[in-house]
Amino acid sequence: MKIALCQVSVAPLRAQNADSSEMVSQILFGEFVEILEQKDKWWKVQVEFDGYQGWIDPKQVLEISEEIYQSLRNIVPSFVSDVVGLAIDHNQNPLMLSYGSVLPGFVEQTIDLGTQKINYQGSFTQIVRKEKSDLVEIAMNYINAPYLWGGKSVFGIDCSGFSQQVYKMAGYKLPRDAYQQAELGSPLGFVAEAMAGDLAFFENPQGKIIHVGIMLEDQKIIHAHGKVRVDPIDDTGIFNHELNRYTHKLRFVKSLID
């Protein structure tokens, strides 16, 4: 098994082995991937966290030995807890890390990648499983982050990347796409029954799940639509006051955490 980790702030994961190909997801700094295939100047990889597959530029990752991989996995991982954290790479150049990025081999402000060391100067946390109500505070770290198809960072994020990352920082693992997340949890009858931290799912005219957001108190929702924003929600869907219309049709709300 060949393993690499992301060594840039965020690396695009593409559907095909071309720069012009659709970005289907992203790999945050410090995340592990398994190298499945090499073709021309591209690597096909599988993200360790959620099993997502795609093509990456190998210049954006660092291939590591099995020995280094196992040693890094034996250290309890730390994560960036600043909205944007500052690191200094081995060439003394700044490296801006998104909230939720992994700090592998992190001891005494140093990220040890085996073949190189990086100094991290920001705040960090080790993930412990949190209460459902704690998801709101985590979600607000992404407020106003621009919408980006396939994005997972504060520099650009999509709806399911947003819910996945928020739940990750609370100690829960969700799959990458909204339709996959919609298969989890227990359905609720009405929006009024929802608690902060529950997930609301939305459908297109064909009945396909196309959007997800995180419920807040007082029948509001935080979701990525243009940017990460807060809007009112009822049993019809999400109402955008700026547009004076509903933008998303509600399919159901689900509780994933007891």
PDB file of C-alpha atoms in Angstrom:
ATOM      1  CA  MET A   1       0.000   0.000   0.000  1.00  0.00           C
ATOM      2  CA  LYS A   2       1.361   3.409  -1.027  1.00  0.00           C
ATOM      3  CA  ILE A   3       0.413   6.338   1.218  1.00  0.00           C
ATOM      4  CA  ALA A   4       0.753  10.093   0.813  1.00  0.00           C
ATOM      5  CA  LEU A   5      -0.451  13.126   2.737  1.00  0.00           C
ATOM      6  CA  CYS A   6      -1.469  16.561   1.561  1.00  0.00           C
ATOM      7  CA  GLN A   7       1.351  19.095   1.931  1.00  0.00           C
ATOM      8  CA  VAL A   8      -0.473  22.195   0.611  1.00  0.00           C
ATOM      9  CA  SER A   9      -3.298  24.155   2.226  1.00  0.00           C
ATOM     10  CA  VAL A  10      -5.879  22.338   0.158  1.00  0.00           C
ATOM     11  CA  ALA A  11      -5.536  20.111  -2.908  1.00  0.00           C
ATOM     12  CA  PRO A  12      -8.272  19.571  -5.517  1.00  0.00           C
ATOM     13  CA  LEU A  13      -9.482  16.024  -6.071  1.00  0.00           C
ATOM     14  CA  ARG A  14     -10.590  15.742  -9.699  1.00  0.00           C
ATOM     15  CA  ALA A  15     -12.942  13.384 -11.518  1.00  0.00           C
ATOM     16  CA  GLN A  16     -10.417  12.740 -14.306  1.00  0.00           C
ATOM     17  CA  ASN A  17      -6.664  13.087 -14.727  1.00  0.00           C
ATOM     18  CA  ALA A  18      -6.717  16.624 -16.156  1.00  0.00           C
ATOM     19  CA  ASP A  19      -6.450  20.150 -14.753  1.00  0.00           C
ATOM     20  CA  SER A  20      -9.676  21.031 -16.575  1.00  0.00           C
ATOM     21  CA  SER A  21     -11.603  18.155 -14.989  1.00  0.00           C
ATOM     22  CA  GLU A  22     -14.361  18.745 -12.435  1.00  0.00           C
ATOM     23  CA  MET A  23     -13.220  19.091  -8.826  1.00  0.00           C
ATOM     24  CA  VAL A  24     -15.289  16.494  -6.974  1.00  0.00           C
ATOM     25  CA  SER A  25     -13.757  17.076  -3.542  1.00  0.00           C
ATOM     26  CA  GLN A  26     -10.671  18.389  -1.794  1.00  0.00           C
ATOM     27  CA  ILE A  27      -7.903  17.087   0.434  1.00  0.00           C
ATOM     28  CA  LEU A  28      -6.986  19.300   3.370  1.00  0.00           C
ATOM     29  CA  PHE A  29      -3.442  19.707   4.644  1.00  0.00           C
ATOM     30  CA  GLY A  30      -2.311  16.648   6.582  1.00  0.00           C
ATOM     31  CA  GLU A  31      -4.999  14.277   5.315  1.00  0.00           C
ATOM     32  CA  PHE A  32      -3.853  10.808   4.250  1.00  0.00           C
ATOM     33  CA  VAL A  33      -4.615   9.279   0.866  1.00  0.00           C
ATOM     34  CA  GLU A  34      -3.884   5.855  -0.562  1.00  0.00           C
ATOM     35  CA  ILE A  35      -2.275   5.910  -4.006  1.00  0.00           C
ATOM     36  CA  LEU A  36      -4.274   3.571  -6.243  1.00  0.00           C
ATOM     37  CA  GLU A  37      -2.897   4.278  -9.706  1.00  0.00           C
ATOM     38  CA  GLN A  38      -0.366   6.459 -11.504  1.00  0.00           C
ATOM     39  CA  LYS A  39      -1.139   7.767 -14.975  1.00  0.00           C
ATOM     40  CA  ASP A  40       0.935  10.364 -16.806  1.00  0.00           C
ATOM     41  CA  LYS A  41       1.511  13.176 -14.301  1.00  0.00           C
ATOM     42  CA  TRP A  42      -1.508  12.241 -12.157  1.00  0.00           C
ATOM     43  CA  TRP A  43      -2.214   9.929  -9.235  1.00  0.00           C
ATOM     44  CA  LYS A  44      -5.558   8.311  -8.569  1.00  0.00           C
ATOM     45  CA  VAL A  45      -6.075   8.237  -4.803  1.00  0.00           C
ATOM     46  CA  GLN A  46      -8.587   7.300  -2.156  1.00  0.00           C
ATOM     47  CA  VAL A  47      -9.042   9.660   0.790  1.00  0.00           C
ATOM     48  CA  GLU A  48      -8.559   7.762   4.035  1.00  0.00           C
ATOM     49  CA  PHE A  49     -11.225   9.683   5.972  1.00  0.00           C
ATOM     50  CA  ASP A  50     -14.241   9.119   3.727  1.00  0.00           C
ATOM     51  CA  GLY A  51     -13.127   6.705   0.998  1.00  0.00           C
ATOM     52  CA  TYR A  52     -13.660   9.277  -1.772  1.00  0.00           C
ATOM     53  CA  GLN A  53     -11.646   8.639  -4.934  1.00  0.00           C
ATOM     54  CA  GLY A  54     -10.271  10.991  -7.547  1.00  0.00           C
ATOM     55  CA  TRP A  55      -7.177  12.268  -9.308  1.00  0.00           C
ATOM     56  CA  ILE A  56      -4.580  14.578  -7.771  1.00  0.00           C
ATOM     57  CA  ASP A  57      -1.438  16.393  -8.822  1.00  0.00           C
ATOM     58  CA  PRO A  58       1.343  14.477  -7.017  1.00  0.00           C
ATOM     59  CA  LYS A  59       3.273  17.715  -6.466  1.00  0.00           C
ATOM     60  CA  GLN A  60       0.633  18.658  -3.882  1.00  0.00           C
ATOM     61  CA  VAL A  61       1.130  15.591  -1.710  1.00  0.00           C
ATOM     62  CA  LEU A  62       4.080  13.971   0.037  1.00  0.00           C
ATOM     63  CA  GLU A  63       4.528  10.229  -0.381  1.00  0.00           C
ATOM     64  CA  ILE A  64       5.584   8.628   2.892  1.00  0.00           C
ATOM     65  CA  SER A  65       6.852   5.204   3.862  1.00  0.00           C
ATOM     66  CA  GLU A  66       4.703   2.631   5.619  1.00  0.00           C
ATOM     67  CA  GLU A  67       6.903   3.083   8.702  1.00  0.00           C
ATOM     68  CA  ILE A  68       6.327   6.851   8.829  1.00  0.00           C
ATOM     69  CA  TYR A  69       2.617   6.373   8.151  1.00  0.00           C
ATOM     70  CA  GLN A  70       2.225   3.978  11.071  1.00  0.00           C
ATOM     71  CA  SER A  71       4.235   6.219  13.407  1.00  0.00           C
ATOM     72  CA  LEU A  72       2.054   9.217  12.523  1.00  0.00           C
ATOM     73  CA  ARG A  73      -1.108   7.187  13.075  1.00  0.00           C
ATOM     74  CA  ASN A  74       0.107   6.210  16.543  1.00  0.00           C
ATOM     75  CA  ILE A  75       0.049   9.868  17.623  1.00  0.00           C
ATOM     76  CA  VAL A  76      -3.365  11.253  18.594  1.00  0.00           C
ATOM     77  CA  PRO A  77      -4.084  13.695  15.750  1.00  0.00           C
ATOM     78  CA  SER A  78      -4.429  17.421  16.321  1.00  0.00           C
ATOM     79  CA  PHE A  79      -6.461  19.740  14.115  1.00  0.00           C
ATOM     80  CA  VAL A  80      -6.342  23.440  13.263  1.00  0.00           C
ATOM     81  CA  SER A  81      -8.906  25.253  15.431  1.00  0.00           C
ATOM     82  CA  ASP A  82      -8.295  28.774  14.086  1.00  0.00           C
ATOM     83  CA  VAL A  83     -10.477  29.763  11.144  1.00  0.00           C
ATOM     84  CA  VAL A  84      -7.158  30.166   9.321  1.00  0.00           C
ATOM     85  CA  GLY A  85      -3.992  28.973  11.041  1.00  0.00           C
ATOM     86  CA  LEU A  86      -0.438  30.019  10.175  1.00  0.00           C
ATOM     87  CA  ALA A  87       2.315  27.471   9.625  1.00  0.00           C
ATOM     88  CA  ILE A  88       5.920  28.020   8.519  1.00  0.00           C
ATOM     89  CA  ASP A  89       7.240  25.373   6.151  1.00  0.00           C
ATOM     90  CA  HIS A  90      10.745  23.896   6.023  1.00  0.00           C
ATOM     91  CA  ASN A  91      11.805  26.687   3.636  1.00  0.00           C
ATOM     92  CA  GLN A  92      10.607  29.333   6.131  1.00  0.00           C
ATOM     93  CA  ASN A  93       7.672  30.282   3.914  1.00  0.00           C
ATOM     94  CA  PRO A  94       4.157  30.887   5.276  1.00  0.00           C
ATOM     95  CA  LEU A  95       1.496  28.224   4.816  1.00  0.00           C
ATOM     96  CA  MET A  96      -2.125  29.134   5.593  1.00  0.00           C
ATOM     97  CA  LEU A  97      -4.169  26.217   6.923  1.00  0.00           C
ATOM     98  CA  SER A  98      -7.954  26.000   6.970  1.00  0.00           C
ATOM     99  CA  TYR A  99      -9.964  25.226  10.072  1.00  0.00           C
ATOM    100  CA  GLY A 100     -10.170  21.450  10.408  1.00  0.00           C
ATOM    101  CA  SER A 101      -6.847  20.695   8.725  1.00  0.00           C
ATOM    102  CA  VAL A 102      -4.856  17.822  10.214  1.00  0.00           C
ATOM    103  CA  LEU A 103      -1.565  18.410  12.045  1.00  0.00           C
ATOM    104  CA  PRO A 104       0.140  14.998  11.691  1.00  0.00           C
ATOM    105  CA  GLY A 105       2.892  14.068  14.129  1.00  0.00           C
ATOM    106  CA  PHE A 106       2.205  17.293  16.023  1.00  0.00           C
ATOM    107  CA  VAL A 107       4.370  17.797  19.119  1.00  0.00           C
ATOM    108  CA  GLU A 108       5.456  21.120  20.676  1.00  0.00           C
ATOM    109  CA  GLN A 109       4.177  23.260  17.779  1.00  0.00           C
ATOM    110  CA  THR A 110       6.001  21.100  15.225  1.00  0.00           C
ATOM    111  CA  ILE A 111       4.355  19.072  12.467  1.00  0.00           C
ATOM    112  CA  ASP A 112       6.660  16.121  11.828  1.00  0.00           C
ATOM    113  CA  LEU A 113       6.132  14.647   8.365  1.00  0.00           C
ATOM    114  CA  GLY A 114       9.078  12.302   8.654  1.00  0.00           C
ATOM    115  CA  THR A 115      11.151  13.806   5.851  1.00  0.00           C
ATOM    116  CA  GLN A 116      10.396  17.423   6.770  1.00  0.00           C
ATOM    117  CA  LYS A 117       9.208  19.489   9.708  1.00  0.00           C
ATOM    118  CA  ILE A 118       6.756  22.393   9.704  1.00  0.00           C
ATOM    119  CA  ASN A 119       6.198  24.879  12.519  1.00  0.00           C
ATOM    120  CA  TYR A 120       2.557  25.600  13.317  1.00  0.00           C
ATOM    121  CA  GLN A 121       1.913  28.895  15.117  1.00  0.00           C
ATOM    122  CA  GLY A 122      -1.862  28.832  15.549  1.00  0.00           C
ATOM    123  CA  SER A 123      -4.430  27.258  17.850  1.00  0.00           C
ATOM    124  CA  PHE A 124      -5.215  23.561  17.689  1.00  0.00           C
ATOM    125  CA  THR A 125      -7.475  20.951  19.213  1.00  0.00           C
ATOM    126  CA  GLN A 126      -7.742  17.205  19.569  1.00  0.00           C
ATOM    127  CA  ILE A 127     -11.152  15.926  18.581  1.00  0.00           C
ATOM    128  CA  VAL A 128     -13.369  14.389  21.226  1.00  0.00           C
ATOM    129  CA  ARG A 129     -16.973  13.419  20.580  1.00  0.00           C
ATOM    130  CA  LYS A 130     -19.160  16.419  21.381  1.00  0.00           C
ATOM    131  CA  GLU A 131     -22.824  17.032  22.144  1.00  0.00           C
ATOM    132  CA  LYS A 132     -25.204  17.820  19.296  1.00  0.00           C
ATOM    133  CA  SER A 133     -25.557  21.412  20.546  1.00  0.00           C
ATOM    134  CA  ASP A 134     -21.795  21.951  20.094  1.00  0.00           C
ATOM    135  CA  LEU A 135     -22.185  21.620  16.315  1.00  0.00           C
ATOM    136  CA  VAL A 136     -23.555  25.168  16.101  1.00  0.00           C
ATOM    137  CA  GLU A 137     -20.378  26.763  17.458  1.00  0.00           C
ATOM    138  CA  ILE A 138     -18.291  24.664  15.081  1.00  0.00           C
ATOM    139  CA  ALA A 139     -20.505  25.548  12.105  1.00  0.00           C
ATOM    140  CA  MET A 140     -20.195  29.279  12.754  1.00  0.00           C
ATOM    141  CA  ASN A 141     -16.457  29.075  12.042  1.00  0.00           C
ATOM    142  CA  TYR A 142     -17.438  28.741   8.375  1.00  0.00           C
ATOM    143  CA  ILE A 143     -19.860  31.687   8.210  1.00  0.00           C
ATOM    144  CA  ASN A 144     -19.402  33.658   4.961  1.00  0.00           C
ATOM    145  CA  ALA A 145     -17.026  31.043   3.519  1.00  0.00           C
ATOM    146  CA  PRO A 146     -17.652  31.181  -0.256  1.00  0.00           C
ATOM    147  CA  TYR A 147     -19.535  28.350  -1.921  1.00  0.00           C
ATOM    148  CA  LEU A 148     -17.280  26.147  -4.037  1.00  0.00           C
ATOM    149  CA  TRP A 149     -18.395  22.932  -5.720  1.00  0.00           C
ATOM    150  CA  GLY A 150     -16.309  20.133  -4.209  1.00  0.00           C
ATOM    151  CA  GLY A 151     -14.875  22.404  -1.507  1.00  0.00           C
ATOM    152  CA  LYS A 152     -14.137  21.391   2.094  1.00  0.00           C
ATOM    153  CA  SER A 153     -12.314  24.426   3.536  1.00  0.00           C
ATOM    154  CA  VAL A 154     -12.990  27.962   4.760  1.00  0.00           C
ATOM    155  CA  PHE A 155     -11.473  29.123   1.466  1.00  0.00           C
ATOM    156  CA  GLY A 156     -14.406  27.516  -0.387  1.00  0.00           C
ATOM    157  CA  ILE A 157     -16.911  24.835   0.584  1.00  0.00           C
ATOM    158  CA  ASP A 158     -19.995  23.068  -0.736  1.00  0.00           C
ATOM    159  CA  CYS A 159     -23.098  22.042   1.189  1.00  0.00           C
ATOM    160  CA  SER A 160     -22.144  18.446   1.967  1.00  0.00           C
ATOM    161  CA  GLY A 161     -18.493  19.324   2.527  1.00  0.00           C
ATOM    162  CA  PHE A 162     -19.735  21.807   5.122  1.00  0.00           C
ATOM    163  CA  SER A 163     -21.859  19.288   7.014  1.00  0.00           C
ATOM    164  CA  GLN A 164     -19.126  16.654   6.776  1.00  0.00           C
ATOM    165  CA  GLN A 165     -16.441  18.952   8.161  1.00  0.00           C
ATOM    166  CA  VAL A 166     -18.619  20.287  10.985  1.00  0.00           C
ATOM    167  CA  TYR A 167     -19.516  16.772  12.087  1.00  0.00           C
ATOM    168  CA  LYS A 168     -15.870  15.704  11.757  1.00  0.00           C
ATOM    169  CA  MET A 169     -14.753  18.434  14.144  1.00  0.00           C
ATOM    170  CA  ALA A 170     -17.409  17.218  16.584  1.00  0.00           C
ATOM    171  CA  GLY A 171     -16.068  13.666  16.441  1.00  0.00           C
ATOM    172  CA  TYR A 172     -18.477  12.095  13.931  1.00  0.00           C
ATOM    173  CA  LYS A 173     -17.784  10.647  10.495  1.00  0.00           C
ATOM    174  CA  LEU A 174     -20.137  11.422   7.605  1.00  0.00           C
ATOM    175  CA  PRO A 175     -19.803  10.342   3.972  1.00  0.00           C
ATOM    176  CA  ARG A 176     -18.898  13.026   1.438  1.00  0.00           C
ATOM    177  CA  ASP A 177     -22.083  13.626  -0.591  1.00  0.00           C
ATOM    178  CA  ALA A 178     -25.513  14.871   0.503  1.00  0.00           C
ATOM    179  CA  TYR A 179     -27.404  11.851  -0.851  1.00  0.00           C
ATOM    180  CA  GLN A 180     -25.092   9.552   1.141  1.00  0.00           C
ATOM    181  CA  GLN A 181     -25.550  11.577   4.318  1.00  0.00           C
ATOM    182  CA  ALA A 182     -29.330  11.443   3.792  1.00  0.00           C
ATOM    183  CA  GLU A 183     -29.234   7.670   4.272  1.00  0.00           C
ATOM    184  CA  LEU A 184     -28.111   8.076   7.890  1.00  0.00           C
ATOM    185  CA  GLY A 185     -30.035   8.923  11.049  1.00  0.00           C
ATOM    186  CA  SER A 186     -33.679   8.971  12.117  1.00  0.00           C
ATOM    187  CA  PRO A 187     -36.263  11.073  10.242  1.00  0.00           C
ATOM    188  CA  LEU A 188     -38.281  13.738  12.046  1.00  0.00           C
ATOM    189  CA  GLY A 189     -41.888  14.564  11.245  1.00  0.00           C
ATOM    190  CA  PHE A 190     -41.684  18.354  11.156  1.00  0.00           C
ATOM    191  CA  VAL A 191     -39.090  21.132  11.168  1.00  0.00           C
ATOM    192  CA  ALA A 192     -40.442  22.259  14.543  1.00  0.00           C
ATOM    193  CA  GLU A 193     -39.255  18.951  16.036  1.00  0.00           C
ATOM    194  CA  ALA A 194     -35.655  19.520  14.945  1.00  0.00           C
ATOM    195  CA  MET A 195     -32.860  20.357  17.341  1.00  0.00           C
ATOM    196  CA  ALA A 196     -29.757  22.405  16.628  1.00  0.00           C
ATOM    197  CA  GLY A 197     -27.263  20.094  14.933  1.00  0.00           C
ATOM    198  CA  ASP A 198     -29.800  17.981  13.051  1.00  0.00           C
ATOM    199  CA  LEU A 199     -29.415  17.786   9.266  1.00  0.00           C
ATOM    200  CA  ALA A 200     -32.044  18.987   6.787  1.00  0.00           C
ATOM    201  CA  PHE A 201     -32.050  17.585   3.256  1.00  0.00           C
ATOM    202  CA  PHE A 202     -33.533  19.119   0.121  1.00  0.00           C
ATOM    203  CA  GLU A 203     -34.597  17.734  -3.247  1.00  0.00           C
ATOM    204  CA  ASN A 204     -34.877  18.805  -6.878  1.00  0.00           C
ATOM    205  CA  PRO A 205     -38.078  18.411  -8.962  1.00  0.00           C
ATOM    206  CA  GLN A 206     -37.047  14.830  -9.781  1.00  0.00           C
ATOM    207  CA  GLY A 207     -36.862  13.940  -6.089  1.00  0.00           C
ATOM    208  CA  LYS A 208     -33.065  13.694  -5.950  1.00  0.00           C
ATOM    209  CA  ILE A 209     -31.299  14.908  -2.799  1.00  0.00           C
ATOM    210  CA  ILE A 210     -29.246  17.915  -3.897  1.00  0.00           C
ATOM    211  CA  HIS A 211     -28.637  19.996  -0.764  1.00  0.00           C
ATOM    212  CA  VAL A 212     -28.021  19.660   2.964  1.00  0.00           C
ATOM    213  CA  GLY A 213     -27.780  22.108   5.844  1.00  0.00           C
ATOM    214  CA  ILE A 214     -27.409  22.108   9.627  1.00  0.00           C
ATOM    215  CA  MET A 215     -30.390  23.069  11.752  1.00  0.00           C
ATOM    216  CA  LEU A 216     -30.113  25.908  14.263  1.00  0.00           C
ATOM    217  CA  GLU A 217     -32.516  27.058  16.968  1.00  0.00           C
ATOM    218  CA  ASP A 218     -35.714  28.992  16.154  1.00  0.00           C
ATOM    219  CA  GLN A 219     -36.317  27.228  12.819  1.00  0.00           C
ATOM    220  CA  LYS A 220     -33.192  28.551  11.168  1.00  0.00           C
ATOM    221  CA  ILE A 221     -30.579  26.715   9.160  1.00  0.00           C
ATOM    222  CA  ILE A 222     -26.906  27.288   8.344  1.00  0.00           C
ATOM    223  CA  HIS A 223     -25.908  26.043   4.911  1.00  0.00           C
ATOM    224  CA  ALA A 224     -23.618  26.722   1.939  1.00  0.00           C
ATOM    225  CA  HIS A 225     -25.515  28.556  -0.800  1.00  0.00           C
ATOM    226  CA  GLY A 226     -23.461  31.262  -2.489  1.00  0.00           C
ATOM    227  CA  LYS A 227     -21.682  31.414   0.838  1.00  0.00           C
ATOM    228  CA  VAL A 228     -22.175  29.810   4.231  1.00  0.00           C
ATOM    229  CA  ARG A 229     -25.209  31.688   5.545  1.00  0.00           C
ATOM    230  CA  VAL A 230     -28.135  31.490   7.953  1.00  0.00           C
ATOM    231  CA  ASP A 231     -31.713  31.452   6.621  1.00  0.00           C
ATOM    232  CA  PRO A 232     -35.176  30.645   7.995  1.00  0.00           C
ATOM    233  CA  ILE A 233     -36.620  27.213   7.275  1.00  0.00           C
ATOM    234  CA  ASP A 234     -40.113  25.748   7.510  1.00  0.00           C
ATOM    235  CA  ASP A 235     -41.804  22.576   6.314  1.00  0.00           C
ATOM    236  CA  THR A 236     -41.750  23.905   2.743  1.00  0.00           C
ATOM    237  CA  GLY A 237     -38.026  24.603   2.658  1.00  0.00           C
ATOM    238  CA  ILE A 238     -35.447  27.385   2.966  1.00  0.00           C
ATOM    239  CA  PHE A 239     -36.705  30.939   2.508  1.00  0.00           C
ATOM    240  CA  ASN A 240     -34.229  33.568   1.308  1.00  0.00           C
ATOM    241  CA  HIS A 241     -35.334  37.043   2.425  1.00  0.00           C
ATOM    242  CA  GLU A 242     -32.940  38.749   0.010  1.00  0.00           C
ATOM    243  CA  LEU A 243     -34.582  36.989  -2.938  1.00  0.00           C
ATOM    244  CA  ASN A 244     -38.022  36.939  -1.269  1.00  0.00           C
ATOM    245  CA  ARG A 245     -38.604  33.320  -2.258  1.00  0.00           C
ATOM    246  CA  TYR A 246     -37.921  29.724  -1.319  1.00  0.00           C
ATOM    247  CA  THR A 247     -34.594  28.511  -2.700  1.00  0.00           C
ATOM    248  CA  HIS A 248     -34.661  24.864  -1.592  1.00  0.00           C
ATOM    249  CA  LYS A 249     -37.528  22.366  -1.244  1.00  0.00           C
ATOM    250  CA  LEU A 250     -37.379  20.357   1.979  1.00  0.00           C
ATOM    251  CA  ARG A 251     -37.344  16.553   1.701  1.00  0.00           C
ATOM    252  CA  PHE A 252     -36.846  15.678   5.375  1.00  0.00           C
ATOM    253  CA  VAL A 253     -34.908  16.457   8.543  1.00  0.00           C
ATOM    254  CA  LYS A 254     -32.863  13.756  10.226  1.00  0.00           C
ATOM    255  CA  SER A 255     -31.326  13.370  13.657  1.00  0.00           C
ATOM    256  CA  LEU A 256     -27.912  11.724  13.500  1.00  0.00           C
ATOM    257  CA  ILE A 257     -26.889  12.251  17.132  1.00  0.00           C
ATOM    258  CA  ASP A 258     -28.957  11.127  20.130  1.00  0.00           C
TER     259      ASP A 258
END
